[in-house]
mmCIF file of C-alpha atoms in Angstrom:
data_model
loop_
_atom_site.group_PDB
_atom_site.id
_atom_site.type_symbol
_atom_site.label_atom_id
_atom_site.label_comp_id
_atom_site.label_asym_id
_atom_site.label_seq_id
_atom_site.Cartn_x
_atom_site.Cartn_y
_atom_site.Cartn_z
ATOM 1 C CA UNK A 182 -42.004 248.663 -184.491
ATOM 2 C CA UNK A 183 -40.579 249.780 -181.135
ATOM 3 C CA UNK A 184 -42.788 251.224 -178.616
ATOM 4 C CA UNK A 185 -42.232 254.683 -177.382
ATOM 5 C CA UNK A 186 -42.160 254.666 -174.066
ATOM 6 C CA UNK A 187 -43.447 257.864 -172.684
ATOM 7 C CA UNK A 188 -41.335 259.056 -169.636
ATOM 8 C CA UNK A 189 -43.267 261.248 -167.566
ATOM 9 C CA UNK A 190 -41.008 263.706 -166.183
ATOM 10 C CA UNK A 191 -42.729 264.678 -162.473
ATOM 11 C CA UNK A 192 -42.566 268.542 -161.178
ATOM 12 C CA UNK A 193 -41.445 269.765 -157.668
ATOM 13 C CA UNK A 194 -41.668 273.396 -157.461
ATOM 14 C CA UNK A 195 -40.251 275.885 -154.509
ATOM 15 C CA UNK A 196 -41.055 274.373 -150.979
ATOM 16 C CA UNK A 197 -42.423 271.159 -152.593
ATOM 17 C CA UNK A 198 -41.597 267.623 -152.464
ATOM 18 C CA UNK A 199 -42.454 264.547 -154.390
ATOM 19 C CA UNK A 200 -42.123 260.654 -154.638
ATOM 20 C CA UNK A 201 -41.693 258.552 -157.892
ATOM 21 C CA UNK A 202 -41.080 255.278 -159.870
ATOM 22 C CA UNK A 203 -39.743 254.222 -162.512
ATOM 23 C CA UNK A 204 -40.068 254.828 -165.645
ATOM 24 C CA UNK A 205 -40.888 258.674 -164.214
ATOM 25 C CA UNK A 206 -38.149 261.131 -163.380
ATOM 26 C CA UNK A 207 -37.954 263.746 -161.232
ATOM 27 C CA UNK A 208 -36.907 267.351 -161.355
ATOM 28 C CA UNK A 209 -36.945 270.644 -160.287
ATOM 29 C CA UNK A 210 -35.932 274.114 -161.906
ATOM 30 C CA UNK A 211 -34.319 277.273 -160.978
ATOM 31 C CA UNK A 212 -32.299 276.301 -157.621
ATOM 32 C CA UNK A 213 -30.580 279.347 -156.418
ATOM 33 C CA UNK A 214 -29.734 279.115 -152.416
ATOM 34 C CA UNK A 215 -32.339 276.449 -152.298
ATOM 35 C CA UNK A 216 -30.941 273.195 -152.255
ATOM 36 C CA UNK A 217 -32.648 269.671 -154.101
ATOM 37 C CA UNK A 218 -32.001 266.567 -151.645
ATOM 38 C CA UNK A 219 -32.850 263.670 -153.719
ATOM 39 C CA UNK A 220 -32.617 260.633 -151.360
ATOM 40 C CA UNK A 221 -33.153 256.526 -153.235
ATOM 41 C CA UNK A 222 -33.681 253.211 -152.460
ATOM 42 C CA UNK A 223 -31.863 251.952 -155.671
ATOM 43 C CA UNK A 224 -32.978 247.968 -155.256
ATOM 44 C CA UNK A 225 -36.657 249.149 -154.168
ATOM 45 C CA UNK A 226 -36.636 251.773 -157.348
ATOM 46 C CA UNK A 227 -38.530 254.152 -155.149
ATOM 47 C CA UNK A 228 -36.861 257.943 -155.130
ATOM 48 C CA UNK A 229 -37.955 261.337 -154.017
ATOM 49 C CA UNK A 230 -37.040 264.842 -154.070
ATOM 50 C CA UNK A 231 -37.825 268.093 -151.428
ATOM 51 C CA UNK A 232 -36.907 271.681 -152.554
ATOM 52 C CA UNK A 233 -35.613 273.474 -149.607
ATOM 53 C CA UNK A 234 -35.760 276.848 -148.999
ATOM 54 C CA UNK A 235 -34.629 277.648 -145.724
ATOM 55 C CA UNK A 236 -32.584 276.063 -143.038
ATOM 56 C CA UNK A 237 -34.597 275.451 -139.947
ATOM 57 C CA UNK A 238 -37.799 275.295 -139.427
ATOM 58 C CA UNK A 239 -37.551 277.088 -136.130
ATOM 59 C CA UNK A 240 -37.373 280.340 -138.475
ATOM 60 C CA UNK A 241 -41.058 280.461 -138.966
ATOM 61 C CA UNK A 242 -43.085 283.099 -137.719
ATOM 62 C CA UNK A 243 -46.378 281.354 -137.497
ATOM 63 C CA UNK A 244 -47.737 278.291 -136.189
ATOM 64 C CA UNK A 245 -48.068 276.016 -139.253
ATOM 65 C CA UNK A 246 -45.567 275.142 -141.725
ATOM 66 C CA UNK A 247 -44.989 273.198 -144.951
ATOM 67 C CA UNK A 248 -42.631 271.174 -143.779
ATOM 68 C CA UNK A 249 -40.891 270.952 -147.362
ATOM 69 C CA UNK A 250 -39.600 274.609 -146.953
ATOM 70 C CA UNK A 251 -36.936 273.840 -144.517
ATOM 71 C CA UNK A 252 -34.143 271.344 -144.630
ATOM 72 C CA UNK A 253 -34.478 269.707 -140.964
ATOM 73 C CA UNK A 254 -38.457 268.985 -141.697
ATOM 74 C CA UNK A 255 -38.122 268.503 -145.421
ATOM 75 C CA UNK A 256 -35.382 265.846 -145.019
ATOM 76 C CA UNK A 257 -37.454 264.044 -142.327
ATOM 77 C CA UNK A 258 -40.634 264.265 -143.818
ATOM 78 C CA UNK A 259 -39.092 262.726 -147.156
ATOM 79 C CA UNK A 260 -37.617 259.972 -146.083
ATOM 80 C CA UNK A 261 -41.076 258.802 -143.696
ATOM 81 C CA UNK A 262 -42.430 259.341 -147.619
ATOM 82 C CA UNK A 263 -39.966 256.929 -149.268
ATOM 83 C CA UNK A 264 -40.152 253.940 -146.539
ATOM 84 C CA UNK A 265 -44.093 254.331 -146.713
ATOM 85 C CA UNK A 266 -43.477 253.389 -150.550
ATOM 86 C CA UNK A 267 -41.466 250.602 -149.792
ATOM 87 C CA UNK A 268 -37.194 252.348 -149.005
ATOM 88 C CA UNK A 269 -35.874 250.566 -146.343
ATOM 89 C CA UNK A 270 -33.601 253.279 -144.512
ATOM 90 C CA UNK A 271 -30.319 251.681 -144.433
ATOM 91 C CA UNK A 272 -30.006 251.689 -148.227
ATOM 92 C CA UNK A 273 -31.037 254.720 -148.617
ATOM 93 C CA UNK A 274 -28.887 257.030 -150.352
ATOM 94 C CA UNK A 275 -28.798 261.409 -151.206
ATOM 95 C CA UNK A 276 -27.340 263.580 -153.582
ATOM 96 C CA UNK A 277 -27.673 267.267 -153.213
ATOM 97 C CA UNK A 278 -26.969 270.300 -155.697
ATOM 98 C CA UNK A 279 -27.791 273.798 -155.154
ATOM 99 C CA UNK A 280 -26.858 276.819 -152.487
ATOM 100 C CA UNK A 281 -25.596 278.925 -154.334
ATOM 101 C CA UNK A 282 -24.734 282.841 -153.561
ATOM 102 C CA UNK A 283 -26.737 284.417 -156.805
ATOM 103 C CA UNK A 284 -26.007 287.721 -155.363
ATOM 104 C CA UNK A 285 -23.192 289.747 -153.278
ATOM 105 C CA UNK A 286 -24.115 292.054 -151.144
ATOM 106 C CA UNK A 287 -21.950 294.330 -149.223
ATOM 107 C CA UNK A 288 -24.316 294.635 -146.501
ATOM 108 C CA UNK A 289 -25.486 291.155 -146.700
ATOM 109 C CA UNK A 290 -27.618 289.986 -143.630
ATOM 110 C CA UNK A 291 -27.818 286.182 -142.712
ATOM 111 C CA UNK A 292 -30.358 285.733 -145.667
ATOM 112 C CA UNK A 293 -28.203 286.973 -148.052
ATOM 113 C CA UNK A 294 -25.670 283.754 -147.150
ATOM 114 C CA UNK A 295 -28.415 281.373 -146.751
ATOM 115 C CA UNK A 296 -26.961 279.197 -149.784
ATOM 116 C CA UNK A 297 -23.896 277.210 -147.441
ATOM 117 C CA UNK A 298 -26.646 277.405 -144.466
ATOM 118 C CA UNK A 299 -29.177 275.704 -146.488
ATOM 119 C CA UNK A 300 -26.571 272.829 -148.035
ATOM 120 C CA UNK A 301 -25.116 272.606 -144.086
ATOM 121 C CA UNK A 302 -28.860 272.181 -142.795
ATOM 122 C CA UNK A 303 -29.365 269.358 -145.301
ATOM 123 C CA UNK A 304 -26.034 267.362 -144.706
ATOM 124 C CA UNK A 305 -26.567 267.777 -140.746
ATOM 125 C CA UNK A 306 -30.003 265.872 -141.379
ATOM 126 C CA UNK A 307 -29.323 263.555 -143.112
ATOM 127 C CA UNK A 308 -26.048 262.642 -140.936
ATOM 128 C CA UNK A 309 -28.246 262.569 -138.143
ATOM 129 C CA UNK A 310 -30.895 259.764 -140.419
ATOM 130 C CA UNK A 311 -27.340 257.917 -140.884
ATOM 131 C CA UNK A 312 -27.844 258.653 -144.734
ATOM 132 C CA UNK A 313 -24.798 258.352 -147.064
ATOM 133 C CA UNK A 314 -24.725 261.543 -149.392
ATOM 134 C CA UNK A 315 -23.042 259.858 -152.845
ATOM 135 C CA UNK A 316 -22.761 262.972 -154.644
ATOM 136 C CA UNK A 317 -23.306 266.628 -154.438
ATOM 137 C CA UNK A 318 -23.241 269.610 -156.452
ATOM 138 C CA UNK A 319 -23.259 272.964 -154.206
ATOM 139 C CA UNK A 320 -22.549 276.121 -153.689
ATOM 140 C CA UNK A 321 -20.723 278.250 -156.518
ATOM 141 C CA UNK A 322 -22.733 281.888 -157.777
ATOM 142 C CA UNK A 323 -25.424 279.583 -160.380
ATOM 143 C CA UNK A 324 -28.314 278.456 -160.764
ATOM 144 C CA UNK A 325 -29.670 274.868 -161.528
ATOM 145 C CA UNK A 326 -32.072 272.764 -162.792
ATOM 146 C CA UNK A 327 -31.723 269.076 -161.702
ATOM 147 C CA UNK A 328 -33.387 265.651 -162.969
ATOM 148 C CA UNK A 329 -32.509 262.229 -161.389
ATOM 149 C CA UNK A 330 -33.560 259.057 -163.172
ATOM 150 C CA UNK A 331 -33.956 256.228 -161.434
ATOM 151 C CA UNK A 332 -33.110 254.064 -164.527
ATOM 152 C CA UNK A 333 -29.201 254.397 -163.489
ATOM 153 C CA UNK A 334 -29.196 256.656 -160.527
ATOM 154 C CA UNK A 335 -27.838 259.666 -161.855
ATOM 155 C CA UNK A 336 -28.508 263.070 -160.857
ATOM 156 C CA UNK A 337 -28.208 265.478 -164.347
ATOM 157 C CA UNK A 338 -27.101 269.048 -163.472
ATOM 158 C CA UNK A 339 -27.911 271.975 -165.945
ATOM 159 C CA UNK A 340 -26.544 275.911 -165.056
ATOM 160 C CA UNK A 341 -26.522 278.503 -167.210
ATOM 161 C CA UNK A 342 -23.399 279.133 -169.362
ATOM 162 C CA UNK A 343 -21.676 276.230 -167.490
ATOM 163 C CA UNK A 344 -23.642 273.052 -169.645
ATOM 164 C CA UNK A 345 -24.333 270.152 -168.081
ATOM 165 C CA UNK A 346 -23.313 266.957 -166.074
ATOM 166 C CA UNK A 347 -24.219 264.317 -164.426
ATOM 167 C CA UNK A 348 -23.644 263.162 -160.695
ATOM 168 C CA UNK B 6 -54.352 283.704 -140.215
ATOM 169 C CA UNK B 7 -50.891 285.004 -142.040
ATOM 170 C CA UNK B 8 -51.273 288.477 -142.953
ATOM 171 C CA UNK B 9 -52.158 287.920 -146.712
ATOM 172 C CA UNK B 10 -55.266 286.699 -145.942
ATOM 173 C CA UNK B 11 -56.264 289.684 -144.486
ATOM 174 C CA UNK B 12 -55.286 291.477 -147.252
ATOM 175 C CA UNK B 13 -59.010 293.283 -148.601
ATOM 176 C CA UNK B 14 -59.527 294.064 -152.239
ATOM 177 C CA UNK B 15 -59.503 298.374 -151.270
ATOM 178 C CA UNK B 16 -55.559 297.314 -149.971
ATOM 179 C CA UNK B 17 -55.019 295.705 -153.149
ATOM 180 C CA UNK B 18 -56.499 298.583 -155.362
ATOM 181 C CA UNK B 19 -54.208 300.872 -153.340
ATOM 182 C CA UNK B 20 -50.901 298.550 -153.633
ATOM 183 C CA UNK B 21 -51.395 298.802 -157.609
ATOM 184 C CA UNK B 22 -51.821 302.435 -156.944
ATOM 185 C CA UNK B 23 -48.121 302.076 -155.821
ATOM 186 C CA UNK B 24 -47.263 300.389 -158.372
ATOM 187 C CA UNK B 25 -48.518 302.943 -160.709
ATOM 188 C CA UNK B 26 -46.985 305.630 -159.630
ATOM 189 C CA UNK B 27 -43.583 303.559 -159.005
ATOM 190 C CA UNK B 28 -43.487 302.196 -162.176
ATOM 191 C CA UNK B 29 -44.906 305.498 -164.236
ATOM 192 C CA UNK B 30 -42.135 307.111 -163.256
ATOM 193 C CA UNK B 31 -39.226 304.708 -163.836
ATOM 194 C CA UNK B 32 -41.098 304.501 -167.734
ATOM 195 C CA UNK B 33 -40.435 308.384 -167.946
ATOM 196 C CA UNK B 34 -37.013 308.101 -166.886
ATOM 197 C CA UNK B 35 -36.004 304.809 -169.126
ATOM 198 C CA UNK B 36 -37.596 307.320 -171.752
ATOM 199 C CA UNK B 37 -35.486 309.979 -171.163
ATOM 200 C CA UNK B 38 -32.422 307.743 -171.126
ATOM 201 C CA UNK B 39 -33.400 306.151 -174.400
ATOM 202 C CA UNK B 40 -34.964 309.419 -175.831
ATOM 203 C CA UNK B 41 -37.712 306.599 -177.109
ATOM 204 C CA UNK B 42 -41.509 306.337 -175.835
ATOM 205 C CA UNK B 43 -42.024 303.671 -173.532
ATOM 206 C CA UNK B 44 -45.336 302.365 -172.302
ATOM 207 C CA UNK B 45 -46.550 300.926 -169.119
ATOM 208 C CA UNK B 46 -49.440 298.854 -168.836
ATOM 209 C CA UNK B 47 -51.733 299.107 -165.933
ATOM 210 C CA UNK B 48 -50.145 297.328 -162.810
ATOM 211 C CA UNK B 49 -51.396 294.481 -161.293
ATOM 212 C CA UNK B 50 -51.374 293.232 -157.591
ATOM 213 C CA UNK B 51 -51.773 289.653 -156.907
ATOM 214 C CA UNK B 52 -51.829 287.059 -154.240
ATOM 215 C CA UNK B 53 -49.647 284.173 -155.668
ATOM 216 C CA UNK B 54 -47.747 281.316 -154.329
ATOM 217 C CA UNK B 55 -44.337 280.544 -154.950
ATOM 218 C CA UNK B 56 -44.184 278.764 -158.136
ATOM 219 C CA UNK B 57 -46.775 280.692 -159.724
ATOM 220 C CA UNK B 58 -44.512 284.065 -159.311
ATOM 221 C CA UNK B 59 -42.007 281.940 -160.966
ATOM 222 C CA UNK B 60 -44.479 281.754 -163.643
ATOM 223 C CA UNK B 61 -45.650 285.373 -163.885
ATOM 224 C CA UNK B 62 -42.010 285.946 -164.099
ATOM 225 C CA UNK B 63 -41.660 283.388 -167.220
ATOM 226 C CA UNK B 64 -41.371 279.930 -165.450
ATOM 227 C CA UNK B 65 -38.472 278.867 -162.868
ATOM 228 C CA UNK B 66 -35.572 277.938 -165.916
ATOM 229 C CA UNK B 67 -36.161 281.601 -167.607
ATOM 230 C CA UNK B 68 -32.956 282.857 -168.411
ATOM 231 C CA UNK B 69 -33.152 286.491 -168.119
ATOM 232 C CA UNK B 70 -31.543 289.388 -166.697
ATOM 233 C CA UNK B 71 -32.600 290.824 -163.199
ATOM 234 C CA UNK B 72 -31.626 293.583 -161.465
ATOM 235 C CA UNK B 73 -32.293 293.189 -157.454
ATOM 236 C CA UNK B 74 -32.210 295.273 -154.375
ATOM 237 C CA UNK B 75 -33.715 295.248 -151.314
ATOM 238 C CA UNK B 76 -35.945 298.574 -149.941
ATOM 239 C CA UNK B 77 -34.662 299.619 -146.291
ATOM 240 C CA UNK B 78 -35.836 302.622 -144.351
ATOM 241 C CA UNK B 79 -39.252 302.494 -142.781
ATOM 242 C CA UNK B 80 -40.431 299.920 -144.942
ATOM 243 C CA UNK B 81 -38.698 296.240 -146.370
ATOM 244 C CA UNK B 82 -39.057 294.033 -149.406
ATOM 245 C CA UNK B 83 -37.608 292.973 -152.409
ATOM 246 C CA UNK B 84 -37.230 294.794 -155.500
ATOM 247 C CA UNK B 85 -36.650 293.141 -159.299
ATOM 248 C CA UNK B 86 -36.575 294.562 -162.478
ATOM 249 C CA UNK B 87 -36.681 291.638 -165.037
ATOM 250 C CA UNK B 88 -35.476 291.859 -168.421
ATOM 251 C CA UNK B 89 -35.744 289.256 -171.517
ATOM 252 C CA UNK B 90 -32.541 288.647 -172.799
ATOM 253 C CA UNK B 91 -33.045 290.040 -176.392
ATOM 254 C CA UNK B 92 -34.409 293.519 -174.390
ATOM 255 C CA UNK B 93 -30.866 294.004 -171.934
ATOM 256 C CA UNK B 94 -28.606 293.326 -174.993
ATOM 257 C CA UNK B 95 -30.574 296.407 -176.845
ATOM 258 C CA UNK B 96 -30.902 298.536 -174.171
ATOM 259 C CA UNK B 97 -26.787 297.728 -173.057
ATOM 260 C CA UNK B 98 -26.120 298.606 -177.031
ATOM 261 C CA UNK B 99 -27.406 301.810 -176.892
ATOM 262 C CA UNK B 100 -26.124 302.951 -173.115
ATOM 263 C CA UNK B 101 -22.689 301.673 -173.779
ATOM 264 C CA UNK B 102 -22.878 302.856 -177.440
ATOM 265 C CA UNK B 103 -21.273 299.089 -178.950
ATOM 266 C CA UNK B 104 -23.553 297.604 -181.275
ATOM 267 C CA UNK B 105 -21.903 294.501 -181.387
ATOM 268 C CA UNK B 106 -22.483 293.583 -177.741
ATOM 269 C CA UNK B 107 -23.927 290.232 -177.706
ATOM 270 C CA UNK B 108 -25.517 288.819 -174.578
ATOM 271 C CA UNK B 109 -25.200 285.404 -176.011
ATOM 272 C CA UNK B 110 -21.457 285.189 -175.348
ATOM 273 C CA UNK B 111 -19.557 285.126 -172.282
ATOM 274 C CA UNK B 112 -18.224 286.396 -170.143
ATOM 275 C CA UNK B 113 -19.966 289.666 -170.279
ATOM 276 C CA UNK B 114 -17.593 292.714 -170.568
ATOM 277 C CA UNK B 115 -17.993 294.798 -167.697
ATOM 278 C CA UNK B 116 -19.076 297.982 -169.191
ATOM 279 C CA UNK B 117 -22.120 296.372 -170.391
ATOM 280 C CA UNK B 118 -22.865 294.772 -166.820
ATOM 281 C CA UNK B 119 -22.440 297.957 -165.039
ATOM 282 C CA UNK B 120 -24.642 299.573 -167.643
ATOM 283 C CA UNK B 121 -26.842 297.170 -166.994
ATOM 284 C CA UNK B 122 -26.521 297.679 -163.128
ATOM 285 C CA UNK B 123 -27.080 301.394 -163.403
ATOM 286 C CA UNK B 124 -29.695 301.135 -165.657
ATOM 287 C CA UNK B 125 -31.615 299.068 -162.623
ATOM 288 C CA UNK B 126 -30.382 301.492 -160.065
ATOM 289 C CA UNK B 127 -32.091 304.949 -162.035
ATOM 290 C CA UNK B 128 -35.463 302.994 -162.804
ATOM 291 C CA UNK B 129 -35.775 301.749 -159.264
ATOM 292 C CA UNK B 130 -34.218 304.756 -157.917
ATOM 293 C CA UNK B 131 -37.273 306.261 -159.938
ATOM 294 C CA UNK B 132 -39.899 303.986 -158.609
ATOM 295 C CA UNK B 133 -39.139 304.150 -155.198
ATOM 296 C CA UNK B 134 -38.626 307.907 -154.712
ATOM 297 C CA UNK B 135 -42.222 308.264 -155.989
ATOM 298 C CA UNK B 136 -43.484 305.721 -153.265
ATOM 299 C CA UNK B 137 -41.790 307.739 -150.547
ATOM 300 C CA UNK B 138 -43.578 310.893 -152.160
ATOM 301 C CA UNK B 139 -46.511 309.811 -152.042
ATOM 302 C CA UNK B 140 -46.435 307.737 -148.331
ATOM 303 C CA UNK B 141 -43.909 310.729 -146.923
ATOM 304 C CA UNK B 142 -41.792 307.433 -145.213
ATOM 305 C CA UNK B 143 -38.256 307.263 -145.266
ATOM 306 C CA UNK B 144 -37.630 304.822 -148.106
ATOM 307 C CA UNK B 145 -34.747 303.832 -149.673
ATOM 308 C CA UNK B 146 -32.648 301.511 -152.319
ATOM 309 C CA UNK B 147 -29.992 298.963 -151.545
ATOM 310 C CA UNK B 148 -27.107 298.856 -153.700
ATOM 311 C CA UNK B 149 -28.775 296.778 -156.344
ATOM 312 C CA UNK B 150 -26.973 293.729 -157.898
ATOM 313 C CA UNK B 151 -27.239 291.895 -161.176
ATOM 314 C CA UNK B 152 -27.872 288.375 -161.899
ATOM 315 C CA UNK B 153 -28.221 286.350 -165.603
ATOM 316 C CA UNK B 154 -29.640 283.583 -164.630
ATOM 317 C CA UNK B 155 -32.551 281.317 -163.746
ATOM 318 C CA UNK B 156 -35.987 283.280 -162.665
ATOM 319 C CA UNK B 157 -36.431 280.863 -159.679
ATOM 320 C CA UNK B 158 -32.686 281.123 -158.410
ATOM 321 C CA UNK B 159 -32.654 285.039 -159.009
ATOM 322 C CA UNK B 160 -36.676 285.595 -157.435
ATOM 323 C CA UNK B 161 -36.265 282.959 -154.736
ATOM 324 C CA UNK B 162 -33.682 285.271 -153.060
ATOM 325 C CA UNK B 163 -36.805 287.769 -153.129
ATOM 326 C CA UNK B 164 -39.092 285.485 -151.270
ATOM 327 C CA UNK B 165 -36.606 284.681 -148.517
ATOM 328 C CA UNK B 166 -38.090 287.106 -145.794
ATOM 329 C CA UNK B 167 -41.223 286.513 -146.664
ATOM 330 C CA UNK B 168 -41.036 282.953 -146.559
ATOM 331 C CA UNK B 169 -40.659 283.253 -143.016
ATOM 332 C CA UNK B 170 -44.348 283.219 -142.319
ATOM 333 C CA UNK B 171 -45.689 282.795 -145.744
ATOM 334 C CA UNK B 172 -46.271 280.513 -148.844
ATOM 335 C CA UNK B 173 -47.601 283.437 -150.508
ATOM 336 C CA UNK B 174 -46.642 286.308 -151.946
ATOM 337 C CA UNK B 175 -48.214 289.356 -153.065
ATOM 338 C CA UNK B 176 -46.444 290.990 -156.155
ATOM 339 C CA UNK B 177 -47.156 294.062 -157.325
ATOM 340 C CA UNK B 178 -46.102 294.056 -160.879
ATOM 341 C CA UNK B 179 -45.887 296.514 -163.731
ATOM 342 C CA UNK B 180 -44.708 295.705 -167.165
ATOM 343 C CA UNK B 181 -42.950 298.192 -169.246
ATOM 344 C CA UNK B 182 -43.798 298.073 -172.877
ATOM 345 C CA UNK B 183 -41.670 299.627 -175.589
ATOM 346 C CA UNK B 184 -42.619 301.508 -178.564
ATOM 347 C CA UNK B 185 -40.978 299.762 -181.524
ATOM 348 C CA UNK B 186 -37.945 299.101 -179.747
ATOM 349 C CA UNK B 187 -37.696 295.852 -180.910
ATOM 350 C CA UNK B 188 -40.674 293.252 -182.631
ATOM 351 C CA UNK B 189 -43.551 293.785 -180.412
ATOM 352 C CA UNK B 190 -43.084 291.542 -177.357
ATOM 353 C CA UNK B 191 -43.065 292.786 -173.507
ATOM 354 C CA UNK B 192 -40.393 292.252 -171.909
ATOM 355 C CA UNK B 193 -39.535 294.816 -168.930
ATOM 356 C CA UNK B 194 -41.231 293.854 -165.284
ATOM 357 C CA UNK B 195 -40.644 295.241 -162.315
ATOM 358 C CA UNK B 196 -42.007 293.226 -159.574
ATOM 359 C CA UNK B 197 -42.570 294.555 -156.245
ATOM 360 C CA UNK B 198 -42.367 291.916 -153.183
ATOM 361 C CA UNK B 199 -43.066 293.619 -149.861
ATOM 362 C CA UNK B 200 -41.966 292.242 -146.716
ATOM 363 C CA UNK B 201 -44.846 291.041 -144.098
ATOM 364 C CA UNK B 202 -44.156 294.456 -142.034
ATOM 365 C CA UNK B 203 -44.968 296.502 -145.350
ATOM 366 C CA UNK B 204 -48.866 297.004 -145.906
ATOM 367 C CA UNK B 205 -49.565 298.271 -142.059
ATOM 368 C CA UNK B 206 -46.866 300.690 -142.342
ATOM 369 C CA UNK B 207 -47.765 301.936 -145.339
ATOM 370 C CA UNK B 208 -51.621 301.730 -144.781
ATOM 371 C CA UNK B 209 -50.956 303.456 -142.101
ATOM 372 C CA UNK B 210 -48.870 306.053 -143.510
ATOM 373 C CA UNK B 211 -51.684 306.411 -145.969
ATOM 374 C CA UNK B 212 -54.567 307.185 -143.347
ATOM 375 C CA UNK B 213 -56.138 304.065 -143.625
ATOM 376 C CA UNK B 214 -57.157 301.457 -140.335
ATOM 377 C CA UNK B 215 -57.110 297.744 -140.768
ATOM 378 C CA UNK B 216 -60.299 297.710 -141.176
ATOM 379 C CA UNK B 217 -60.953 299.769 -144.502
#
């Protein structure tokens, strides 16, 4: 008889980040202008995944911060995560989906656009880390719920009316 | 200490107050559109975090319809009104009059959006012109916009000033129920998200000191 392997699928939710292993995937639900980084060490089999919600941490009004909400401290704080599990940081590699513009506004204020400034936060970290982005899925007026398996690397991508892929 | 915290249970009674009379009056305009009773239950007003107003709202991957604006004037916040799927596609069949309107295919035609759209505008048009009744402040309705989608990419957009100096939100919600409009589920919400600015304004306009 074959065994079922159970795959545990592990939860981020808004301003949260994670770490897993295999044979557990990772995923988050309902991106809108927040962006999912997920950044891998593919030989060390160690990924993990921060849902950011704003751009810069410098935005905060008070002194303490979860560093997962923003894309410059999110990015960072991820990748210290991943090379305490074992990622060594030159292999490490990112794909990113979500920023979208959900709604149009006539009078839209700099929130109201925060979907490209979260994506451009996210890319300008992880340049500066000197991590390769492989794939990305960003921008466009929908939301999405991502998994990435660590079984073959692949980011899957599901919007509403639009299906699915995989990245 | 963020400004939730300091939130006392006499604030909270009164920001359910709001959303009583908010809500109690968009209910007696959607029945007056509808010529059909609708119900409200008794509003609630809730420190949550993030994911857990996802959940109130039917859990980050709910498809459903929302109707958004944001509330300028002397006060800011965010403003939803959250439909199931199955409850916009009746209540766009009987505004636009075409019983075959399905929201299950797309693309939508855009009679039944705008319905939709002003459907969100009266009922929050409603709510709010209560609110600035009853405070006397200057309060006032964005254009509002629609959205199918996701609850956490529609909501998030709701959270973004907030999230500025908070992980947690306080939502004043009210949830419309209908009167055999169709099977017996609940499906309208309107959730109330006020901006950090919001309570001392309107405490204030309400006679109240931060330390009742």
């Amino acid at each position: 008889m074959t065994e079922l392997l159970k795959v545990e699928v592990v939860k981020v939710g808004i301003a949260d980040m994670k770490i897993v292993k295999p044979p557990c995937s990772i995923r988050t639900s309902g991106l809108g202008s927040c962006v999912g980084v997920v950044v891998y060490d593919e030989k060390k089999a160690v990924a993990g995944l921060v849902h950011v919600m704003l751009p810069d941490s410098s935005l905060t009004k008070t002194g303490q911060i979860n560093v997962a909400k923003f894309a410059d401290t999110g990015v960072r704080e991820l990748v210290q995560c991943l090379v305490k599990e074992g990622a060594r940081i030159p292999f490490l590699k990112a794909k990113l989906a979500g920023g979208a513009q959900m709604f149009q506004f006539a009078s839209g204020g700099d929130l109201m656009r925060i979907g490209p400034r979260n994506v451009e936060a996210v890319r300008k970290e992880l340049a500066h880390l000197h991590i390769q982005i492989v794939s990305e899925d960003v921008g466009g007026n929908s939301g999405r719920t991502i998994e990435f398996n660590l079984k073959d690397c692949l980011l899957n991508i599901r919007t509403v009316n639009k299906g699915t892929k995989n990245i | 200490m963020s400004f939730i915290e300091k939130i006392s249970p006499l604030q909270l009674d009164i920001l359910k107050e709001i959303g009583n009379i908010g809500a109690g009056n968009a209910a007696t305009s959607l029945s007056a559109i509808l010529n059909r009773k609708i119900d409200m239950n008794v509003p609630t007003a809730r420190i949550v975090s993030f994911d857990e107003m996802m959940e109130i709202a039917g859990g980050a991957d709910h498809v459903v319809a929302s109707v958004f604006l944001r509330i300028e004037g002397d006060v800011s916040g965010s403003m939803f009104f959250v439909l199931s799927l199955p409850v916009a596609q009746y209540l766009i069949r009987e505004m636009a009059g075409d019983s075959a309107f399905s929201i299950e295919s797309t693309p939508h035609a855009e009679l039944a959006l705008s319905c939709l759209q002003e459907l969100g505008n009266i009922l929050s048009g409603s709510y709010l012109s209560s609110l600035a009744d009853f405070t006397q402040l200057n309060i006032f309705p964005s254009v509002p916009a629609l959205s199918i989608d996701m609850v956490g990419a529609t909501i998030s957009y709701g959270l973004l000033e907030l999230s500025q100096e908070s992980d947690a939100v306080i939502v004043i919600d009210t949830v419309l129920v209908k009167d055999q409009l169709i099977g017996d589920s609940i499906d309208g919400h309107f959730f109330l998200l006020p901006d950090p600015e919001f309570f001392e304004i309107i405490f204030a306009a309400l006679g109240l000191t931060a330390d009742d």
